[in-house]
CSV table of C-alpha atoms in Angstrom, one decimal:
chain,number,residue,atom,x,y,z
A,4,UNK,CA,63.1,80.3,85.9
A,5,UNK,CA,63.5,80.1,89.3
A,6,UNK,CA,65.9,76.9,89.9
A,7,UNK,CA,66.8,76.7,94.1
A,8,UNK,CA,63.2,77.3,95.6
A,9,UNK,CA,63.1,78.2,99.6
A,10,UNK,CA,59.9,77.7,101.1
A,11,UNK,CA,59.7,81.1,103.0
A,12,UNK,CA,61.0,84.7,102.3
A,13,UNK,CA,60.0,85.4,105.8
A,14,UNK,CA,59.8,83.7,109.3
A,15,UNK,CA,59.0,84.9,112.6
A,16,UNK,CA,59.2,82.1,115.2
A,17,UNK,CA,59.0,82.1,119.3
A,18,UNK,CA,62.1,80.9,121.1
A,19,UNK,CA,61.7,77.5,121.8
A,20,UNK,CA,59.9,76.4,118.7
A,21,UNK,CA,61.3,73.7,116.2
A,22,UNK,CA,61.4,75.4,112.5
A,23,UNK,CA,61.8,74.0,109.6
A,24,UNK,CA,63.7,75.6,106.6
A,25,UNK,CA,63.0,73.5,103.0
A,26,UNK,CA,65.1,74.2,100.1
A,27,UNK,CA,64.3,72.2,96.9
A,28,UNK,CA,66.3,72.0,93.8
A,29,UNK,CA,64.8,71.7,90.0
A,30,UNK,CA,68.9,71.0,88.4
A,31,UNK,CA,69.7,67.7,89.6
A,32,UNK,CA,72.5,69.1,91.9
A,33,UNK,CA,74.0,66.1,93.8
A,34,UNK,CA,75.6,68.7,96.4
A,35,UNK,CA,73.2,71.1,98.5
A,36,UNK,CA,74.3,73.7,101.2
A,37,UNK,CA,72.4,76.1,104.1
A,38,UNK,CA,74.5,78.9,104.6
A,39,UNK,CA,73.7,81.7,107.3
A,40,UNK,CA,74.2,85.5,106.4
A,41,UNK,CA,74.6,88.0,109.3
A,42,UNK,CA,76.4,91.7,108.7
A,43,UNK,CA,80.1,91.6,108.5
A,44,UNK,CA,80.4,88.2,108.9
A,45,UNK,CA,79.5,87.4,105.6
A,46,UNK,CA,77.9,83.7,104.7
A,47,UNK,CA,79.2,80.8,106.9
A,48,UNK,CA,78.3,77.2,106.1
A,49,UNK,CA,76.1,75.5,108.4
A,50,UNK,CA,75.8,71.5,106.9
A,51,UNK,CA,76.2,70.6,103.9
A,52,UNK,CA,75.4,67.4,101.8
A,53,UNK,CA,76.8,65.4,98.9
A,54,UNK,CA,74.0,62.5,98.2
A,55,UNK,CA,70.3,61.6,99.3
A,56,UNK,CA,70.7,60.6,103.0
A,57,UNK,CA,74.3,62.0,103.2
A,58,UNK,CA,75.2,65.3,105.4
A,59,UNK,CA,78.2,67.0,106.9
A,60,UNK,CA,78.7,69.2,109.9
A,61,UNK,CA,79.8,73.3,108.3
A,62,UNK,CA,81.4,75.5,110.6
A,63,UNK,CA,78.4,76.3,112.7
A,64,UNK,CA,76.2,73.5,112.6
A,65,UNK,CA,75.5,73.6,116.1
A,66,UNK,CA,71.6,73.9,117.4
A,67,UNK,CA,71.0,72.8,113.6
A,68,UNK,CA,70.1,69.2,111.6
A,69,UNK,CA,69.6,68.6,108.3
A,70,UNK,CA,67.7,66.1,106.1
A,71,UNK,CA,67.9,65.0,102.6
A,72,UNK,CA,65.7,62.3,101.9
A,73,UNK,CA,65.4,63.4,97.8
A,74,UNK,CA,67.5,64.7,95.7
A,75,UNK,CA,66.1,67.2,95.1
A,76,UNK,CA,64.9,68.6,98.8
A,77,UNK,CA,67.3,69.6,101.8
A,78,UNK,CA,65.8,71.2,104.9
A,79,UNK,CA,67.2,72.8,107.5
A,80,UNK,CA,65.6,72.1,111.0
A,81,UNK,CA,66.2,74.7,114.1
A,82,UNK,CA,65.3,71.8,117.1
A,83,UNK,CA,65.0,74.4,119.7
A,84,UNK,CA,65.1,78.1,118.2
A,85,UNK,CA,67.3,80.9,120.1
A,86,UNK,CA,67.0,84.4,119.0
A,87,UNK,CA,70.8,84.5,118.2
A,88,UNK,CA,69.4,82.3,115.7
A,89,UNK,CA,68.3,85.4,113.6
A,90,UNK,CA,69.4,85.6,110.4
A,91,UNK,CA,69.1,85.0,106.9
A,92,UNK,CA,69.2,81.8,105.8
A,93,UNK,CA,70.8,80.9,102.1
A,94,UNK,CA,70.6,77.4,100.6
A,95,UNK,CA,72.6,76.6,97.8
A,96,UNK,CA,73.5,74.2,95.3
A,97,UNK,CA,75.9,72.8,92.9
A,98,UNK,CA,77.0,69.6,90.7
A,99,UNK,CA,79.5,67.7,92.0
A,100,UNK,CA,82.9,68.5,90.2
A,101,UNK,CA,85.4,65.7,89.2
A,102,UNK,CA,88.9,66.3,88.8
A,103,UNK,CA,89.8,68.3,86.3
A,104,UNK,CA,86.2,69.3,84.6
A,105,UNK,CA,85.1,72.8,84.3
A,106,UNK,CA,83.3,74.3,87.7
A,107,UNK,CA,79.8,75.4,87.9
A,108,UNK,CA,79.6,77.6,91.0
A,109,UNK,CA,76.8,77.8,93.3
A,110,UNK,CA,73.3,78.4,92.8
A,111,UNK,CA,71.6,80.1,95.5
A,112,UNK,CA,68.2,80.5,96.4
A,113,UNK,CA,66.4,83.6,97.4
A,114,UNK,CA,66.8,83.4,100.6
A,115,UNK,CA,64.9,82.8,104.3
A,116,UNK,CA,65.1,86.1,106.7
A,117,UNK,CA,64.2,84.3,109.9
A,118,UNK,CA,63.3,85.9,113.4
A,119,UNK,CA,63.7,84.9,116.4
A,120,UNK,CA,61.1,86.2,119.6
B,7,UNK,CA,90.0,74.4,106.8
B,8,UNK,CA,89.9,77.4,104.9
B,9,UNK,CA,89.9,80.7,106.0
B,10,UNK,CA,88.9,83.6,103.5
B,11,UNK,CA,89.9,87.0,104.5
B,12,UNK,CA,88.6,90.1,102.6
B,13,UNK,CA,89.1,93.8,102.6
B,14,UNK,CA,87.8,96.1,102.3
B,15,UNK,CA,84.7,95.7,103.9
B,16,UNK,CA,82.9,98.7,102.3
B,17,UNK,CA,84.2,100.5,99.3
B,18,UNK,CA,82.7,103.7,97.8
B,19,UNK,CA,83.9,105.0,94.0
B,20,UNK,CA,83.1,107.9,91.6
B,21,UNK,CA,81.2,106.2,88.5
B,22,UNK,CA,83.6,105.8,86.0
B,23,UNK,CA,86.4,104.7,88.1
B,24,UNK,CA,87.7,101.5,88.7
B,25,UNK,CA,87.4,99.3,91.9
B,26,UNK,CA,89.6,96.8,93.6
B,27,UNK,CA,88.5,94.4,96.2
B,28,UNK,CA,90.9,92.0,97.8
B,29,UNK,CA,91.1,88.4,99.4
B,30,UNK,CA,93.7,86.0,101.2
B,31,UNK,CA,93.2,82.5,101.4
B,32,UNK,CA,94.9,80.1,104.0
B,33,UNK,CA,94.8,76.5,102.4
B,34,UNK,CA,97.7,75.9,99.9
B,35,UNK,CA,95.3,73.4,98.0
B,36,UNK,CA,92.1,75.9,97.2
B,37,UNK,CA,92.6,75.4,93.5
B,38,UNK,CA,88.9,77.6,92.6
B,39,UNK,CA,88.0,81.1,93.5
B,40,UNK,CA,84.7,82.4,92.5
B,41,UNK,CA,83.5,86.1,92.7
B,42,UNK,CA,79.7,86.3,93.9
B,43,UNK,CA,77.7,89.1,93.7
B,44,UNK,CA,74.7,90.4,95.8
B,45,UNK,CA,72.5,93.4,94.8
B,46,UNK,CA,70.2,94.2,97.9
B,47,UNK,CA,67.3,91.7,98.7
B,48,UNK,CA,68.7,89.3,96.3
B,49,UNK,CA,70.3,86.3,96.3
B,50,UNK,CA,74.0,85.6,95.3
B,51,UNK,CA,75.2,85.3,91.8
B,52,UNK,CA,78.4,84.1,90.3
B,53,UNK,CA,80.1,86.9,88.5
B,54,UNK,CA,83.3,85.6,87.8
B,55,UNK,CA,85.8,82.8,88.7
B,56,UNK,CA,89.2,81.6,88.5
B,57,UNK,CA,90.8,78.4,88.6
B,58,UNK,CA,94.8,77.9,89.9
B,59,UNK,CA,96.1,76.6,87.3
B,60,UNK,CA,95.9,80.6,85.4
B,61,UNK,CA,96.6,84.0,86.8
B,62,UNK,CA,94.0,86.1,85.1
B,63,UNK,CA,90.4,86.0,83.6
B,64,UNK,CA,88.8,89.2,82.3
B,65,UNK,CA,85.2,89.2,81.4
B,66,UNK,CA,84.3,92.7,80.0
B,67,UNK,CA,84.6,95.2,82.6
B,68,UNK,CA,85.5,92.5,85.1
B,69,UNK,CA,88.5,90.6,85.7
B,70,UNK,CA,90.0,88.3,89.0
B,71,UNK,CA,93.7,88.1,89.6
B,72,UNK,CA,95.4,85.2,91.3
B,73,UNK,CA,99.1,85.2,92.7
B,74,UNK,CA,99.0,81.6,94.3
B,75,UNK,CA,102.6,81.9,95.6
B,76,UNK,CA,101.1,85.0,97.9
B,77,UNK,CA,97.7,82.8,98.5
B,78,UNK,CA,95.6,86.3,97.6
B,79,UNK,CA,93.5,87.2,94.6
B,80,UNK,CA,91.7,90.1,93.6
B,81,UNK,CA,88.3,91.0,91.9
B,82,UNK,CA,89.0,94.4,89.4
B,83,UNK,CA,85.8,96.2,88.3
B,84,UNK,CA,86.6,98.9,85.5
B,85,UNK,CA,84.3,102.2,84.1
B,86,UNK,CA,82.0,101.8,86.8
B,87,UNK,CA,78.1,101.7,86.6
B,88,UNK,CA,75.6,102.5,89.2
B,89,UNK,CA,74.1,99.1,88.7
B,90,UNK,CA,77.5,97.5,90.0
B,91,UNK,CA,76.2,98.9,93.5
B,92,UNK,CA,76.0,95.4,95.3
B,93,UNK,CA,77.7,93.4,98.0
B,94,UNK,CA,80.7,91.1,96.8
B,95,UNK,CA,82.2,88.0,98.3
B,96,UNK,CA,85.1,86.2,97.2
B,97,UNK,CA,85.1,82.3,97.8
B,98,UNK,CA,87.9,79.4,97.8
B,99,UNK,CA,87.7,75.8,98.1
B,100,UNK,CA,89.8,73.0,97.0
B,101,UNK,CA,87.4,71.5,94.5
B,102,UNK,CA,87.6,68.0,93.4
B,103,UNK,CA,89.2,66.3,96.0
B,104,UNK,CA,85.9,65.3,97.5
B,105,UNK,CA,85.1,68.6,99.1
B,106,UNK,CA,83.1,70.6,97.1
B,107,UNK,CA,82.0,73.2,100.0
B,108,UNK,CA,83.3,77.2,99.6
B,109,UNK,CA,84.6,79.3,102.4
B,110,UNK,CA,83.8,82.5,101.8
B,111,UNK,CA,85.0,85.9,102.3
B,112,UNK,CA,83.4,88.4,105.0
B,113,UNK,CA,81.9,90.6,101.9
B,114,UNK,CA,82.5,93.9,100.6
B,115,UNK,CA,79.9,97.0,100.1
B,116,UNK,CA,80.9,98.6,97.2
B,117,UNK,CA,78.8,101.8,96.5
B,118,UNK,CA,79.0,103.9,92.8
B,119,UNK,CA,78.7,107.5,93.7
B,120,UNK,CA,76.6,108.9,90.5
């Protein structure tokens, strides 16, 4: 019962190329994330978004765009890819949480290993 | 923004003993601290979380401590099992004031010697 779907367990891509990371949701999550996971550095939040057509800048967003045109889908886009853009790649979602109401955590999907040549 | 630091980085205990990993947050307003877990080529899973507004939450063999006045909290694993072999990251965001993104720790490698 696979919920948060990436499109690729594994990517090898030429320096230079544009790349394209999809993550698609089956919960109805309005909030989606791309996180980037890289040895002792943990996961560190790239973009983020709330709504369809809504996105915010993470903590490294830079050399990175997002889209979300559905619900449901939020991609990742590398415009021009640099091999210190090697990594693994983890999208994530969760419902947005008013005030007060009980939290439901993140959902994550299994993952993109992407490398860079 | 947040800043999540957590130690130790890698961790190795006897099976059957107890494990402690810890975290410091730096925003007074994180009010939600999940516990993730990651067992190797899989993807993260909430284990456990606590909320500010309590000190303590025990599930089983698993419980999360939070001292808010010191700004750390800490994830307690007792009777150890093999299968809690795995990578661990603590989290903290200040859910529900319109940011709903988590700042996570740096992850900790904790290994059950059989």
């Amino acid at each position: 019962d696979v919920k948060v779907t990436q499109s690729s367990r594994y990517l090898v891509k030429r320096t230079g190329e544009k790349v394209f990371l999809e993550c698609v949701q089956d919960m109805d999550h309005e909030n989606m994330f791309w996180y980037r996971q890289d040895p002792g550095l943990g996961l560190r939040l790239i973009y983020f978004s709330y709504d369809v057509k809504m996105k915010e800048k993470g903590d490294i967003p830079e050399g990175y765009s997002v889209s979300r045109e559905k619900k449901e889908r939020f991609s990742l886009i590398l415009e021009s890819a640099s091999t210190n853009q090697t990594s693994m790649y983890l999208c994530a979602s969760s419902l947005w949480v008013p005030m007060g109401s009980l939290d439901a955590g993140y959902t994550f999907g299994s993952g993109t290993r992407l490398t860079v040549v | 923004g947040e800043n999540v630091e957590q130690h130790p980085s890698t961790l190795s205990v006897q099976e059957g003993d107890s494990a402690v990993i810890k975290c410091t947050y730096s925003d007074s307003a994180s009010n939600y601290f999940p516990w993730y877990k990651q067992e190797l080529g899989k993807r993260p899973q909430l284990i456990i979380d606590i909320r500010s507004n309590v000190g303590e939450k025990k599930d089983q063999r698993i419980a999360v401590t939070l001292n808010k006045t010191a700004k750390h909290f800490s994830l307690h694993i007792t009777e150890t099992q093999p299968e809690d072999s795995a990578v661990y990251f603590c989290a903290a965001t200040p859910r529900g004031f319109g940011n709903e993104k988590l700042t996570f720790g740096t992850g900790t490698r904790l290994t059950i010697i059989p």
